[in-house]
Amino acid sequence: ETGPNVRDRSGDWLQYRGDSESDNWDANISVSGPIIKDKLFYHVIYNPRNFESISDSRKVEGGRLSEGTDDDDFWGAKIDWNITDDHRLELLAFEDTSTFTTYDVARGTNAYSNSGGENWSAKYTGYLFDDSLMVSAMYGENEYNLTSTSDVAQQCSLFYDYRGFYGGPASDVPYYGVDIGCAGVSDYFVEAGFDQREAMRFDLEWSLGDHVIRAGIDREINTSNSDQKYSGPNGAYYLIFPYFVGESAGGEVITADIDLVRDRIRTVGGAFETEASAIYIE
């Protein structure tokens, strides 16, 4: 469905989505069965997928034409091994890595947004002492990518021109915030980072006639790394405003109509880790 189009009070397009479109498809292919009868089993799923979009806002003053694509596939696999009647091993793995690429047609540049990662776990279950004692142990890792970048991340800055919106001397066209630099709204934000989770768990259940004792312990370590900034050599984006005679800027009174540039710098970075653990007995 097409999103609504919006005009400003003068009748000019403020938002135009009539020429934007998206198309996506995906398929699920799965297969499973025994490798060794009654002993070793496998389960595999493969999910090829493709997403394409066109964002066309050129009817809006300063609007852009961009194309987005994502054709990364998902896969998952699990192996169940009945080592004996009393011992079982499970291995699980899947990958959901994805890169969404946005191509700015006017600038001829690509922006990339990465997500997902490789994930796996292993679990052992055993029954001891004539099945009166059940124990299980599990360990697993999850990863999630948080990287955003572009072809011009190091060279190009974002410039937003607000002179038309505020009725400045440079323009009498009422438009709002046109980006006029070599970086656009799709590629001015740069981040290198990832999240990682490690989980460990041990449980036991002991049957004593009419009584059952359950106990366990788990531990989880979550790590997050992130370095963020705006694109360009100075890690800043720039805003251009008109100032008129009699207005104040930087503590001084403006004596002639001029345009001033304001820069905005944002640099965030760090590595953070949290550890959580719990024990129980019932």
CSV table of C-alpha atoms in Angstrom, one decimal:
chain,number,residue,atom,x,y,z
A,1,GLU,CA,0.0,0.0,0.0
A,2,THR,CA,1.2,3.5,-0.8
A,3,GLY,CA,1.8,5.8,2.1
A,4,PRO,CA,0.0,9.2,2.1
A,5,ASN,CA,1.4,12.3,0.3
A,6,VAL,CA,1.5,15.6,2.2
A,7,ARG,CA,1.6,19.2,0.9
A,8,ASP,CA,2.5,22.3,2.8
A,9,ARG,CA,0.3,25.4,3.1
A,10,SER,CA,1.6,26.8,-0.1
A,11,GLY,CA,0.7,23.6,-2.1
A,12,ASP,CA,4.2,22.4,-2.5
A,13,TRP,CA,5.0,18.7,-1.7
A,14,LEU,CA,6.3,18.2,1.8
A,15,GLN,CA,6.2,14.4,1.5
A,16,TYR,CA,5.7,12.5,-1.7
A,17,ARG,CA,5.6,8.7,-1.7
A,18,GLY,CA,3.6,7.9,-4.8
A,19,ASP,CA,6.6,6.7,-6.8
A,20,SER,CA,8.1,4.6,-4.0
A,21,GLU,CA,7.8,0.9,-4.1
A,22,SER,CA,9.1,-2.3,-2.5
A,23,ASP,CA,9.2,-6.0,-3.5
A,24,ASN,CA,10.3,-8.9,-1.4
A,25,TRP,CA,10.1,-12.7,-1.5
A,26,ASP,CA,11.5,-15.6,0.5
A,27,ALA,CA,11.3,-19.3,0.5
A,28,ASN,CA,11.7,-22.0,3.2
A,29,ILE,CA,13.4,-25.2,2.4
A,30,SER,CA,13.8,-27.8,5.2
A,31,VAL,CA,14.9,-31.4,5.4
A,32,SER,CA,15.3,-33.7,8.3
A,33,GLY,CA,15.8,-37.4,9.2
A,34,PRO,CA,18.0,-40.0,10.7
A,35,ILE,CA,21.7,-40.3,9.9
A,36,ILE,CA,21.9,-43.5,12.0
A,37,LYS,CA,18.6,-45.1,12.8
A,38,ASP,CA,17.4,-44.4,16.3
A,39,LYS,CA,20.7,-42.8,17.1
A,40,LEU,CA,21.7,-39.7,15.1
A,41,PHE,CA,19.2,-37.2,13.6
A,42,TYR,CA,19.6,-34.0,11.6
A,43,HIS,CA,17.3,-31.0,10.9
A,44,VAL,CA,18.3,-28.4,8.4
A,45,ILE,CA,16.5,-25.3,7.2
A,46,TYR,CA,17.5,-22.9,4.4
A,47,ASN,CA,15.7,-19.6,3.8
A,48,PRO,CA,16.7,-17.7,0.6
A,49,ARG,CA,15.3,-14.2,0.6
A,50,ASN,CA,15.4,-11.0,-1.4
A,51,PHE,CA,14.2,-7.5,-0.6
A,52,GLU,CA,14.3,-4.6,-3.0
A,53,SER,CA,12.9,-1.1,-2.6
A,54,ILE,CA,12.8,2.3,-4.4
A,55,SER,CA,12.4,5.5,-2.4
A,56,ASP,CA,11.6,8.4,-4.8
A,57,SER,CA,11.0,11.8,-3.1
A,58,ARG,CA,12.3,13.9,-6.0
A,59,LYS,CA,8.9,15.8,-6.3
A,60,VAL,CA,9.8,17.3,-2.9
A,61,GLU,CA,12.3,20.2,-3.1
A,62,GLY,CA,15.7,18.6,-2.4
A,63,GLY,CA,14.3,15.1,-2.5
A,64,ARG,CA,16.3,12.0,-3.6
A,65,LEU,CA,16.0,8.8,-5.4
A,66,SER,CA,17.5,5.8,-3.6
A,67,GLU,CA,17.4,2.0,-4.1
A,68,GLY,CA,17.6,-0.5,-1.2
A,69,THR,CA,18.5,-4.2,-1.4
A,70,ASP,CA,19.0,-7.1,0.9
A,71,ASP,CA,19.6,-10.6,-0.4
A,72,ASP,CA,21.3,-12.4,2.5
A,73,ASP,CA,20.0,-15.9,3.2
A,74,PHE,CA,19.2,-17.5,6.6
A,75,TRP,CA,20.2,-21.0,7.5
A,76,GLY,CA,19.9,-23.2,10.6
A,77,ALA,CA,20.8,-26.7,11.5
A,78,LYS,CA,20.4,-29.1,14.5
A,79,ILE,CA,21.8,-32.5,15.3
A,80,ASP,CA,20.4,-34.8,18.0
A,81,TRP,CA,22.6,-37.6,19.1
A,82,ASN,CA,21.3,-40.4,21.3
A,83,ILE,CA,24.7,-41.6,22.4
A,84,THR,CA,23.1,-44.3,24.6
A,85,ASP,CA,19.6,-44.7,26.0
A,86,ASP,CA,20.8,-42.6,29.0
A,87,HIS,CA,22.9,-39.9,27.3
A,88,ARG,CA,21.9,-37.3,24.7
A,89,LEU,CA,23.7,-34.5,22.9
A,90,GLU,CA,22.1,-31.6,21.0
A,91,LEU,CA,24.0,-29.2,18.7
A,92,LEU,CA,22.2,-26.1,17.3
A,93,ALA,CA,23.6,-23.5,14.9
A,94,PHE,CA,22.1,-20.7,12.7
A,95,GLU,CA,23.2,-17.6,10.9
A,96,ASP,CA,21.0,-14.6,10.2
A,97,THR,CA,23.6,-12.1,9.0
A,98,SER,CA,22.0,-9.4,6.9
A,99,THR,CA,23.4,-6.3,5.0
A,100,PHE,CA,20.9,-3.7,3.8
A,101,THR,CA,22.4,-1.6,1.0
A,102,THR,CA,21.0,1.8,0.1
A,103,TYR,CA,22.2,3.2,-3.3
A,104,ASP,CA,21.8,7.0,-3.7
A,105,VAL,CA,21.2,7.4,-7.4
A,106,ALA,CA,22.1,11.1,-7.6
A,107,ARG,CA,25.3,10.8,-5.6
A,108,GLY,CA,26.3,7.3,-6.9
A,109,THR,CA,27.2,6.1,-3.4
A,110,ASN,CA,26.2,3.1,-1.3
A,111,ALA,CA,25.3,3.0,2.4
A,112,TYR,CA,25.4,-0.3,4.3
A,113,SER,CA,23.6,-1.4,7.5
A,114,ASN,CA,24.6,-4.7,9.0
A,115,SER,CA,22.7,-6.9,11.4
A,116,GLY,CA,22.5,-10.4,12.7
A,117,GLY,CA,25.4,-12.9,13.1
A,118,GLU,CA,26.4,-16.5,13.9
A,119,ASN,CA,24.7,-18.3,16.8
A,120,TRP,CA,25.2,-21.7,18.3
A,121,SER,CA,24.6,-23.8,21.4
A,122,ALA,CA,25.4,-27.3,22.7
A,123,LYS,CA,23.3,-29.2,25.3
A,124,TYR,CA,24.0,-32.5,27.1
A,125,THR,CA,21.3,-34.5,29.0
A,126,GLY,CA,22.0,-37.6,31.0
A,127,TYR,CA,20.1,-40.0,33.2
A,128,LEU,CA,22.1,-41.6,36.0
A,129,PHE,CA,21.6,-44.1,38.8
A,130,ASP,CA,18.8,-46.0,37.1
A,131,ASP,CA,17.3,-42.8,35.9
A,132,SER,CA,16.8,-41.4,39.4
A,133,LEU,CA,19.1,-38.5,38.6
A,134,MET,CA,18.8,-36.3,35.5
A,135,VAL,CA,21.5,-33.7,34.7
A,136,SER,CA,21.7,-31.3,31.8
A,137,ALA,CA,24.3,-28.7,30.8
A,138,MET,CA,24.1,-26.1,28.1
A,139,TYR,CA,26.4,-23.5,26.6
A,140,GLY,CA,25.6,-21.1,23.8
A,141,GLU,CA,26.7,-17.9,22.0
A,142,ASN,CA,24.7,-15.2,20.2
A,143,GLU,CA,26.1,-12.4,18.0
A,144,TYR,CA,24.4,-9.4,16.6
A,145,ASN,CA,26.2,-6.9,14.2
A,146,LEU,CA,25.6,-3.2,14.7
A,147,THR,CA,27.7,-1.7,11.9
A,148,SER,CA,26.6,1.1,9.6
A,149,THR,CA,28.9,2.7,7.0
A,150,SER,CA,29.1,4.0,3.4
A,151,ASP,CA,31.4,4.4,0.5
A,152,VAL,CA,32.1,8.0,1.5
A,153,ALA,CA,32.0,7.8,5.3
A,154,GLN,CA,35.5,9.2,5.7
A,155,GLN,CA,35.3,12.0,3.1
A,156,CYS,CA,31.7,13.3,3.0
A,157,SER,CA,29.7,15.4,5.5
A,158,LEU,CA,26.0,16.1,5.7
A,159,PHE,CA,25.0,19.8,5.0
A,160,TYR,CA,21.4,20.8,5.8
A,161,ASP,CA,20.2,24.1,4.3
A,162,TYR,CA,17.4,25.7,6.3
A,163,ARG,CA,17.5,29.1,4.5
A,164,GLY,CA,14.4,28.6,2.4
A,165,PHE,CA,12.3,27.4,5.3
A,166,TYR,CA,13.2,30.5,7.4
A,167,GLY,CA,12.8,32.9,4.5
A,168,GLY,CA,16.5,33.7,4.2
A,169,PRO,CA,18.0,35.9,1.5
A,170,ALA,CA,19.4,33.0,-0.4
A,171,SER,CA,16.0,31.6,-1.4
A,172,ASP,CA,12.3,32.5,-1.4
A,173,VAL,CA,11.1,28.9,-1.8
A,174,PRO,CA,9.6,27.5,1.4
A,175,TYR,CA,11.2,24.1,1.8
A,176,TYR,CA,12.5,22.5,4.9
A,177,GLY,CA,16.0,21.1,5.5
A,178,VAL,CA,17.5,20.2,2.1
A,179,ASP,CA,20.7,18.2,2.3
A,180,ILE,CA,23.2,19.8,-0.1
A,181,GLY,CA,26.4,18.0,0.9
A,182,CYS,CA,28.0,14.9,-0.6
A,183,ALA,CA,26.6,12.8,2.2
A,184,GLY,CA,22.9,12.1,2.5
A,185,VAL,CA,20.4,11.2,5.2
A,186,SER,CA,20.9,7.5,4.4
A,187,ASP,CA,24.7,7.5,5.0
A,188,TYR,CA,25.7,10.3,7.4
A,189,PHE,CA,25.6,8.1,10.5
A,190,VAL,CA,28.5,5.8,11.0
A,191,GLU,CA,28.7,3.0,13.6
A,192,ALA,CA,31.1,0.1,14.2
A,193,GLY,CA,29.8,-2.3,16.8
A,194,PHE,CA,28.4,-5.6,17.9
A,195,ASP,CA,26.5,-7.3,20.7
A,196,GLN,CA,27.5,-10.7,22.0
A,197,ARG,CA,25.8,-13.0,24.5
A,198,GLU,CA,27.3,-16.0,26.2
A,199,ALA,CA,24.9,-18.2,28.2
A,200,MET,CA,25.7,-21.2,30.4
A,201,ARG,CA,23.2,-23.4,32.4
A,202,PHE,CA,23.4,-26.5,34.6
A,203,ASP,CA,20.3,-28.3,36.0
A,204,LEU,CA,19.7,-31.5,37.9
A,205,GLU,CA,16.6,-33.4,39.1
A,206,TRP,CA,16.9,-36.1,41.7
A,207,SER,CA,14.0,-38.5,42.4
A,208,LEU,CA,14.0,-40.0,45.9
A,209,GLY,CA,10.9,-42.1,46.2
A,210,ASP,CA,8.0,-39.8,46.9
A,211,HIS,CA,10.3,-36.7,46.9
A,212,VAL,CA,12.0,-34.8,44.1
A,213,ILE,CA,14.8,-32.3,44.4
A,214,ARG,CA,15.6,-29.9,41.6
A,215,ALA,CA,18.5,-27.5,41.5
A,216,GLY,CA,20.4,-25.5,39.0
A,217,ILE,CA,22.7,-22.6,38.2
A,218,ASP,CA,22.9,-20.3,35.2
A,219,ARG,CA,25.3,-17.5,34.1
A,220,GLU,CA,25.1,-15.0,31.3
A,221,ILE,CA,27.6,-12.5,30.0
A,222,ASN,CA,26.5,-9.8,27.7
A,223,THR,CA,29.1,-7.7,25.8
A,224,SER,CA,28.4,-4.6,23.7
A,225,ASN,CA,30.9,-2.6,21.7
A,226,SER,CA,30.1,0.5,19.8
A,227,ASP,CA,31.8,3.5,18.2
A,228,GLN,CA,29.5,6.1,16.6
A,229,LYS,CA,30.1,9.3,14.8
A,230,TYR,CA,28.8,11.4,11.9
A,231,SER,CA,30.4,10.9,8.5
A,232,GLY,CA,33.1,13.2,7.2
A,233,PRO,CA,36.7,14.1,8.3
A,234,ASN,CA,35.5,16.1,11.3
A,235,GLY,CA,32.7,13.7,12.5
A,236,ALA,CA,30.2,16.5,12.2
A,237,TYR,CA,27.2,17.6,10.2
A,238,TYR,CA,26.4,21.2,9.3
A,239,LEU,CA,23.2,23.3,9.5
A,240,ILE,CA,22.9,26.5,7.4
A,241,PHE,CA,20.6,29.2,8.8
A,242,PRO,CA,19.8,32.8,7.7
A,243,TYR,CA,20.3,35.7,10.1
A,244,PHE,CA,18.8,39.1,9.6
A,245,VAL,CA,19.6,42.6,10.8
A,246,GLY,CA,18.9,43.1,14.5
A,247,GLU,CA,19.0,39.4,15.4
A,248,SER,CA,21.6,38.1,17.9
A,249,ALA,CA,24.1,35.4,17.0
A,250,GLY,CA,26.9,34.3,19.3
A,251,GLY,CA,26.3,37.2,21.6
A,252,GLU,CA,26.6,39.8,18.8
A,253,VAL,CA,23.9,41.8,17.0
A,254,ILE,CA,23.7,41.1,13.3
A,255,THR,CA,24.2,44.3,11.3
A,256,ALA,CA,23.7,42.8,7.8
A,257,ASP,CA,21.7,39.9,6.5
A,258,ILE,CA,24.1,36.9,6.5
A,259,ASP,CA,24.0,33.1,6.5
A,260,LEU,CA,25.7,31.3,9.4
A,261,VAL,CA,26.8,27.6,9.6
A,262,ARG,CA,26.3,25.6,12.7
A,263,ASP,CA,28.1,22.3,13.2
A,264,ARG,CA,26.9,19.4,15.3
A,265,ILE,CA,29.5,16.9,16.5
A,266,ARG,CA,28.6,13.6,18.1
A,267,THR,CA,31.2,11.0,19.1
A,268,VAL,CA,30.1,8.0,21.2
A,269,GLY,CA,32.1,4.9,22.0
A,270,GLY,CA,32.8,2.3,24.5
A,271,ALA,CA,32.8,-1.4,25.4
A,272,PHE,CA,30.3,-2.5,28.1
A,273,GLU,CA,29.9,-5.9,29.8
A,274,THR,CA,27.3,-7.2,32.2
A,275,GLU,CA,27.3,-10.5,34.0
A,276,ALA,CA,24.3,-12.1,35.6
A,277,SER,CA,24.0,-15.4,37.4
A,278,ALA,CA,21.4,-17.2,39.4
A,279,ILE,CA,21.0,-20.4,41.4
A,280,TYR,CA,17.9,-22.2,42.6
A,281,ILE,CA,16.8,-25.2,44.6
A,282,GLU,CA,13.4,-26.7,44.9
